[in-house]
PDB file of C-alpha atoms in Angstrom:
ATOM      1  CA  UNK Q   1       3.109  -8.373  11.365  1.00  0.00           C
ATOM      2  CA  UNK Q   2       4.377 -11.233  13.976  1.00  0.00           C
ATOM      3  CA  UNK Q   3       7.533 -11.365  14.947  1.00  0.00           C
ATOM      4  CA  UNK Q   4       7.412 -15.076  15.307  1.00  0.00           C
ATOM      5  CA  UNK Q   5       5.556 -18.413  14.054  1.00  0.00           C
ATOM      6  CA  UNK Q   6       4.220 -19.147  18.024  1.00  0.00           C
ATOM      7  CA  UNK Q   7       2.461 -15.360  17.424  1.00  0.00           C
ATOM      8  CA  UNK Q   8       1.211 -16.426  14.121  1.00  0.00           C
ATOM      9  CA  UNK Q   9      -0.359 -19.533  15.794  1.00  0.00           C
ATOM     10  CA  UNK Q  10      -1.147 -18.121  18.709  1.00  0.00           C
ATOM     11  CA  UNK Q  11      -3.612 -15.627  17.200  1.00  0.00           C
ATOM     12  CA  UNK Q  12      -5.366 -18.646  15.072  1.00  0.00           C
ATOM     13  CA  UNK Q  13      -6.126 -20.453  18.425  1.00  0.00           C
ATOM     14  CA  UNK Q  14      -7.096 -17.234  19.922  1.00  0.00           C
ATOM     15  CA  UNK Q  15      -9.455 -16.320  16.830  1.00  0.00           C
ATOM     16  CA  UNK Q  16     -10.721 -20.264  16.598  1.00  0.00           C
ATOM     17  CA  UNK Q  17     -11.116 -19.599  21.031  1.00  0.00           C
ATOM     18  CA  UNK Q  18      -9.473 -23.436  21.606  1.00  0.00           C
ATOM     19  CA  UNK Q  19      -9.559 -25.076  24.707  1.00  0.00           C
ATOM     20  CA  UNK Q  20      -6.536 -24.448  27.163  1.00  0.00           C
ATOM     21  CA  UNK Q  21      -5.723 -27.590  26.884  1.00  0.00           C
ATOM     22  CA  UNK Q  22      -5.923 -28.404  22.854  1.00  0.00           C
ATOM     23  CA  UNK Q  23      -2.836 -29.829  21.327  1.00  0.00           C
ATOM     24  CA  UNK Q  24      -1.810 -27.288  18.814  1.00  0.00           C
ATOM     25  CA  UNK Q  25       1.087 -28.734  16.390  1.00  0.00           C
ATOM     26  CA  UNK Q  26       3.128 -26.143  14.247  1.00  0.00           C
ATOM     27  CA  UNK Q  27       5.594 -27.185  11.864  1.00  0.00           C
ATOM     28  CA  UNK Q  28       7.994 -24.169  11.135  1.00  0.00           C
ATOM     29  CA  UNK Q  29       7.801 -23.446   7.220  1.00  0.00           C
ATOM     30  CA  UNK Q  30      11.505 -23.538   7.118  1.00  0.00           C
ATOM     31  CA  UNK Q  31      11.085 -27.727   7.646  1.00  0.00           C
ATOM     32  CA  UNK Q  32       9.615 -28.325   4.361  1.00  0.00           C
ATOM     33  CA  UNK Q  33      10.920 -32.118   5.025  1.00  0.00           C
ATOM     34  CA  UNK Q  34       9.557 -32.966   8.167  1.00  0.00           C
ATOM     35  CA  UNK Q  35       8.424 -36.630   8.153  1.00  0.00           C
ATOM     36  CA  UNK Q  36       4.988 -36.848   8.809  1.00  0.00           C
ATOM     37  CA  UNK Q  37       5.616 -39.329  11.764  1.00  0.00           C
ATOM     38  CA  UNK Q  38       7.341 -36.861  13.733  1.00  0.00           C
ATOM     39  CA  UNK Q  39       4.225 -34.543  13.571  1.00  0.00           C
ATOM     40  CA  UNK Q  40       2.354 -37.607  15.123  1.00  0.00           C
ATOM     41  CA  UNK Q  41       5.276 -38.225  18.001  1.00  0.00           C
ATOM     42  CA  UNK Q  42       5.567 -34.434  18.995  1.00  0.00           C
ATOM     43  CA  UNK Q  43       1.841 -34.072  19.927  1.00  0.00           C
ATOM     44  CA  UNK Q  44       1.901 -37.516  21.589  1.00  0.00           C
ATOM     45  CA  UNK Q  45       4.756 -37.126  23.600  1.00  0.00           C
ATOM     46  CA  UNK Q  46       2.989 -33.561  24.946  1.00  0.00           C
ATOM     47  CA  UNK Q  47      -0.130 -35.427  25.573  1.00  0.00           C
ATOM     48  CA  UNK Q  48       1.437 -38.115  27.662  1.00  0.00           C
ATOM     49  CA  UNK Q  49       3.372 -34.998  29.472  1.00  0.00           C
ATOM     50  CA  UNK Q  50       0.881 -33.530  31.586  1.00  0.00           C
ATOM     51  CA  UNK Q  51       3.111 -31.350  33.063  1.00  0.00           C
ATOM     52  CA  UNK Q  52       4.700 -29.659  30.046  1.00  0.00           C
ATOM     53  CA  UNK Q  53       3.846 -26.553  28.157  1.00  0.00           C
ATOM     54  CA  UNK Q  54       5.390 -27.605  24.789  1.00  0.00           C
ATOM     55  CA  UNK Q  55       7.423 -30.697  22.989  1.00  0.00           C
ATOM     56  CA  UNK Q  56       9.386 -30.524  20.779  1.00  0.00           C
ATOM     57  CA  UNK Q  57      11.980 -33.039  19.137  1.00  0.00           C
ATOM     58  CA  UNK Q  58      16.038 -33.461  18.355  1.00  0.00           C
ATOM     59  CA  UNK Q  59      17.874 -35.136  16.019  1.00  0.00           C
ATOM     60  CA  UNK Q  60      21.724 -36.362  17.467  1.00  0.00           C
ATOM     61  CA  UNK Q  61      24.340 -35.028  15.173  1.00  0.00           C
ATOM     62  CA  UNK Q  62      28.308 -35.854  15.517  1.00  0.00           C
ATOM     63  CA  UNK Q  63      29.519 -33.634  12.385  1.00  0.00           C
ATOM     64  CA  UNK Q  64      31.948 -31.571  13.796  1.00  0.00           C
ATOM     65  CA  UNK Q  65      30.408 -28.635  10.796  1.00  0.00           C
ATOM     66  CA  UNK Q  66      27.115 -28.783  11.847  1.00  0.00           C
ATOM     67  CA  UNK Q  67      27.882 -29.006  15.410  1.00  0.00           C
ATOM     68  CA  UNK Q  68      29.222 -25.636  14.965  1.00  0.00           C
ATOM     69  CA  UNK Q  69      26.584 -24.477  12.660  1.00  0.00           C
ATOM     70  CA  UNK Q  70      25.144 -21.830  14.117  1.00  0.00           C
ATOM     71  CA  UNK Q  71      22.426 -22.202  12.172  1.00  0.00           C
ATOM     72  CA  UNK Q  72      22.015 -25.705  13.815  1.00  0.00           C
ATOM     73  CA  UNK Q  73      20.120 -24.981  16.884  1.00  0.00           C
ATOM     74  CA  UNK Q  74      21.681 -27.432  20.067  1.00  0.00           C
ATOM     75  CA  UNK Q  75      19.035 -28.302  22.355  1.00  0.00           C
ATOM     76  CA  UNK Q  76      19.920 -29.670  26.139  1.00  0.00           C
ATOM     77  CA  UNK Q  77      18.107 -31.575  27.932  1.00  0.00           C
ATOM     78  CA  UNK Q  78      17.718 -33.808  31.430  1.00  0.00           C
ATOM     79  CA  UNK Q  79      17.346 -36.693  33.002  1.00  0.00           C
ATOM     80  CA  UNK Q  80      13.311 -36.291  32.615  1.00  0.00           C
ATOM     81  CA  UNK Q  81      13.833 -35.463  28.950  1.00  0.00           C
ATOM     82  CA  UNK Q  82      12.907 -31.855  29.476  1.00  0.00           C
ATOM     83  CA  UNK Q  83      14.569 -28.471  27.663  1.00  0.00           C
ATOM     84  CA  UNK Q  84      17.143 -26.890  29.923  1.00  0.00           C
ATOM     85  CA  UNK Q  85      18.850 -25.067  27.353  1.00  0.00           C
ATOM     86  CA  UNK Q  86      18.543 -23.789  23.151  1.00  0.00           C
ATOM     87  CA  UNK Q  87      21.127 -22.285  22.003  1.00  0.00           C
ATOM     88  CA  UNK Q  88      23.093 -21.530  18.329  1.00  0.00           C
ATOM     89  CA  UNK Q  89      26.577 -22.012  20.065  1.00  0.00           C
ATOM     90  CA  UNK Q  90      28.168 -25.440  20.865  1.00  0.00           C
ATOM     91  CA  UNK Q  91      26.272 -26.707  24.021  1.00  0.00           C
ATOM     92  CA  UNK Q  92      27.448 -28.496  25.943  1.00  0.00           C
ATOM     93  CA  UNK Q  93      30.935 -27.229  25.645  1.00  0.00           C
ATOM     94  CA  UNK Q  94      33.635 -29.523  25.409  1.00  0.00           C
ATOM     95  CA  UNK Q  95      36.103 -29.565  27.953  1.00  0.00           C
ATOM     96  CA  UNK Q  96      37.137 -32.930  28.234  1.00  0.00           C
ATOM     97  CA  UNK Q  97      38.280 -33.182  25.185  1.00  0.00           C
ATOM     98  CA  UNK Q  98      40.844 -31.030  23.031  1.00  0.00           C
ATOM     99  CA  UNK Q  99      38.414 -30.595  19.980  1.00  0.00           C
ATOM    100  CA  UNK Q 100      35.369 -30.944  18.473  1.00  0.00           C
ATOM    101  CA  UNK Q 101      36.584 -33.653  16.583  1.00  0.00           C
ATOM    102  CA  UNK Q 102      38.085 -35.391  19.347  1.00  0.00           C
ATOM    103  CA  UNK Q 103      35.159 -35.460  20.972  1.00  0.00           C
ATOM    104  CA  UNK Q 104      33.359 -36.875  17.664  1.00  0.00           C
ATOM    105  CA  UNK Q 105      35.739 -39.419  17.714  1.00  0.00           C
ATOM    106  CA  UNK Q 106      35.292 -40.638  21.849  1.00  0.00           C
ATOM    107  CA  UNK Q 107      31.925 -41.667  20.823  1.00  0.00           C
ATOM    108  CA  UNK Q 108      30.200 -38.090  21.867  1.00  0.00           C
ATOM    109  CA  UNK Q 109      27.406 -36.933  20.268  1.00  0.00           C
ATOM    110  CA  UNK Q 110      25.062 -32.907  20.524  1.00  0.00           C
ATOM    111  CA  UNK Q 111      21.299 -32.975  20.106  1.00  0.00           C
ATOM    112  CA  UNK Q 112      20.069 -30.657  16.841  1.00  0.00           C
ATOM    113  CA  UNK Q 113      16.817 -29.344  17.922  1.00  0.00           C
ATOM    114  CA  UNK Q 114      13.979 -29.604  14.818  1.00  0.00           C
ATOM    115  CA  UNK Q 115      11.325 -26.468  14.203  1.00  0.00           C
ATOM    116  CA  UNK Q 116       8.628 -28.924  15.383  1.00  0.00           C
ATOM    117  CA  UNK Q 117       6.369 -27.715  18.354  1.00  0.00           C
ATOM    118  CA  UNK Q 118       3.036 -29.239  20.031  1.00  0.00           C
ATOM    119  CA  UNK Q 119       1.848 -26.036  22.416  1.00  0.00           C
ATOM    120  CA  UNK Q 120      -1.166 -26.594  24.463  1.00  0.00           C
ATOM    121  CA  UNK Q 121      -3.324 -23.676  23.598  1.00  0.00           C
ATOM    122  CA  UNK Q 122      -3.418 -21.732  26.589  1.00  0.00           C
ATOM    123  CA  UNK Q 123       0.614 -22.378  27.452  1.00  0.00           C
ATOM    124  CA  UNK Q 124       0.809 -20.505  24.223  1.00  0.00           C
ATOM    125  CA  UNK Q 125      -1.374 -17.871  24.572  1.00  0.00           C
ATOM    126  CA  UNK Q 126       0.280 -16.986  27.805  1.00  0.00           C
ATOM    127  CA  UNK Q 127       4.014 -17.052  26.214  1.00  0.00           C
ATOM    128  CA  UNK Q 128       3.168 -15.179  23.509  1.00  0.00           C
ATOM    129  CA  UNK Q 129       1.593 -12.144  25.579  1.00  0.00           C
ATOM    130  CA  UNK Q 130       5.215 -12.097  27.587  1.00  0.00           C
ATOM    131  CA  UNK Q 131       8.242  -9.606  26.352  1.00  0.00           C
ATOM    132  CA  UNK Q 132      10.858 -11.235  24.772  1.00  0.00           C
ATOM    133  CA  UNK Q 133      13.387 -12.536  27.324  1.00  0.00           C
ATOM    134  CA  UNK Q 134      17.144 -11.477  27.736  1.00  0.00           C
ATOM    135  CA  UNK Q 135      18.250 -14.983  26.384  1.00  0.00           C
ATOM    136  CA  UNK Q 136      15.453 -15.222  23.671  1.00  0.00           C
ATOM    137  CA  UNK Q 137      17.234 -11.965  22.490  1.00  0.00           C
ATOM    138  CA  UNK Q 138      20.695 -12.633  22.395  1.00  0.00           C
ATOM    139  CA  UNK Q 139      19.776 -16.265  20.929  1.00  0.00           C
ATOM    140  CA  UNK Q 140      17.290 -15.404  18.773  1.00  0.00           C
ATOM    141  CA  UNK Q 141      15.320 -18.636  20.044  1.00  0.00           C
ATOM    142  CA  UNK Q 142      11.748 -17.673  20.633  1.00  0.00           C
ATOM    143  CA  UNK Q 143      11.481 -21.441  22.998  1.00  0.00           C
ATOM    144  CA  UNK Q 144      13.964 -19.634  25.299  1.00  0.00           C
ATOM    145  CA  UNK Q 145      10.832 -17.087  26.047  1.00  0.00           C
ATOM    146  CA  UNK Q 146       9.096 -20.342  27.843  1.00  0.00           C
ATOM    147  CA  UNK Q 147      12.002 -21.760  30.028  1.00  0.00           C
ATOM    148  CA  UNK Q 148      13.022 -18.153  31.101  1.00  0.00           C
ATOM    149  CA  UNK Q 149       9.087 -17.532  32.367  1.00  0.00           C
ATOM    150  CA  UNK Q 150       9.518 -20.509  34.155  1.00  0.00           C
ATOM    151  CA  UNK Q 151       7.398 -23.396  31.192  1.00  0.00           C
ATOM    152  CA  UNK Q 152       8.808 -26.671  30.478  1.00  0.00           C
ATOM    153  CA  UNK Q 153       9.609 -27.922  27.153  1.00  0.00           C
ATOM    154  CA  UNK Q 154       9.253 -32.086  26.832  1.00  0.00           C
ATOM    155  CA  UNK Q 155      11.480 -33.463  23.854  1.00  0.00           C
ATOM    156  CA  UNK Q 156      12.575 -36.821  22.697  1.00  0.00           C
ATOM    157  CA  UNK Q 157      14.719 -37.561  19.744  1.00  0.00           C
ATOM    158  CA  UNK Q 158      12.504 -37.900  16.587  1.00  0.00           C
ATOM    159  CA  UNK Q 159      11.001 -40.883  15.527  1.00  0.00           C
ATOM    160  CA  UNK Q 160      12.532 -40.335  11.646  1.00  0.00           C
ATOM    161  CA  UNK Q 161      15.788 -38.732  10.531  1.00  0.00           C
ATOM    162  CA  UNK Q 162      14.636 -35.075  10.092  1.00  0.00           C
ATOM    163  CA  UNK Q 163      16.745 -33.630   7.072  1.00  0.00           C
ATOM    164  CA  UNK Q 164      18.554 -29.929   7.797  1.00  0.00           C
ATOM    165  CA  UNK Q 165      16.001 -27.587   7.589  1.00  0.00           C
ATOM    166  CA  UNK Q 166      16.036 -24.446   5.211  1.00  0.00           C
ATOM    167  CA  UNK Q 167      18.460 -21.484   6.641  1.00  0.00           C
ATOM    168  CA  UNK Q 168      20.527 -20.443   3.990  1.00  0.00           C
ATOM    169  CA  UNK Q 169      20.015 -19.757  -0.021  1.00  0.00           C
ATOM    170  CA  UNK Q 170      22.090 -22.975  -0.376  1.00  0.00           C
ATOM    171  CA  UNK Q 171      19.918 -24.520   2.086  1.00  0.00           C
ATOM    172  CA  UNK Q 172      16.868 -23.762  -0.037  1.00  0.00           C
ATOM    173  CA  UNK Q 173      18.811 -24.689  -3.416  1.00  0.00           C
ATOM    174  CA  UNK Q 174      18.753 -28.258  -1.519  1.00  0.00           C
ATOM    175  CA  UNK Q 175      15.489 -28.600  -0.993  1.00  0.00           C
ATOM    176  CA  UNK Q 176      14.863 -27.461  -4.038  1.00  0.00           C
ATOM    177  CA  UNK Q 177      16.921 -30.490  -5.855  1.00  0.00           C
ATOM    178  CA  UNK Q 178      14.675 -32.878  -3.018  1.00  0.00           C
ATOM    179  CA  UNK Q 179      11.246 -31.996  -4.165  1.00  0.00           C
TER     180      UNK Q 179
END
């Protein structure tokens, strides 16, 4: 009955009563081909982040498709590598340039965030007893839920290439043709 995978895992730390401060990792089951490294750096980089309720990693991506993907979640971030900002659309906009393409071309690149989180266990807890937030609605980004209360998201770009996860039926057909 959860509307999300942070409920899902926040009810097994709250049934296995963690620690506040346990690293929880969850891989979203729509990332069937995570590299197993990047499980590794997302828990690490929250554990070096003391600060931080949750890490999570990107992937940079200069396909003009999948920069428009909406399905291709941009994340960004600043100068302290922390989340300011999910979102489906094309973020940051371009302005200085006439296209998409053109931009591609310049030498600019977006940030695709990957369904990888580290939580610490109480962070999670606490996020996942909150509403949903305006901009976790209108996104449909449940990460959103923590910036908007006022959390802080540490990411880094991952370790390994991180294939396109699994959004679409020809998404899954794929994945499929991987394994």
């Amino acid at each position: 009955d959860h509307v999300s995978g942070g409920d899902r895992i926040a009810e097994c730390v709250g049934r296995l009563d963690w620690p506040a401060d346990r690293i929880v990792v969850n891989l979203q089951g729509d990332e069937p081909l995570m590299p197993a490294e990047c499980l590794d750096q997302v828990a690490e980089l929250l554990a070096e982040d003391q600060e931080a309720d949750a890490a999570s990693l990107f992937q940079r991506i200069d396909d003009p498709e999948e920069i428009r993907n909406p399905n291709a979640v941009k994340v960004v971030v600043d100068g302290q590598g922390r989340a300011l900002y999910f979102s489906r659309a094309v973020v940051p906009a371009v302005r200085s340039r006439p296209s998409i393409e053109a931009a591609v071309k310049a030498g600019r690149t977006w940030k695709r965030h990957v369904g990888l989180y580290a939580y610490r266990a109480g962070a999670l807890l606490r996020f996942t007893m909150l509403e949903p937030t305006p901009l976790e609605r209108a996104e449909r980004l449940e990460q959103l839920r923590i910036l908007e209360s006022g959390g802080q998201i540490a990411m880094a770009e991952a370790v390994r290439p991180v294939p396109a996860g699994v959004d679409t039926a020809e998404d899954l057909e794929r994945v499929r043709r991987e394994f």
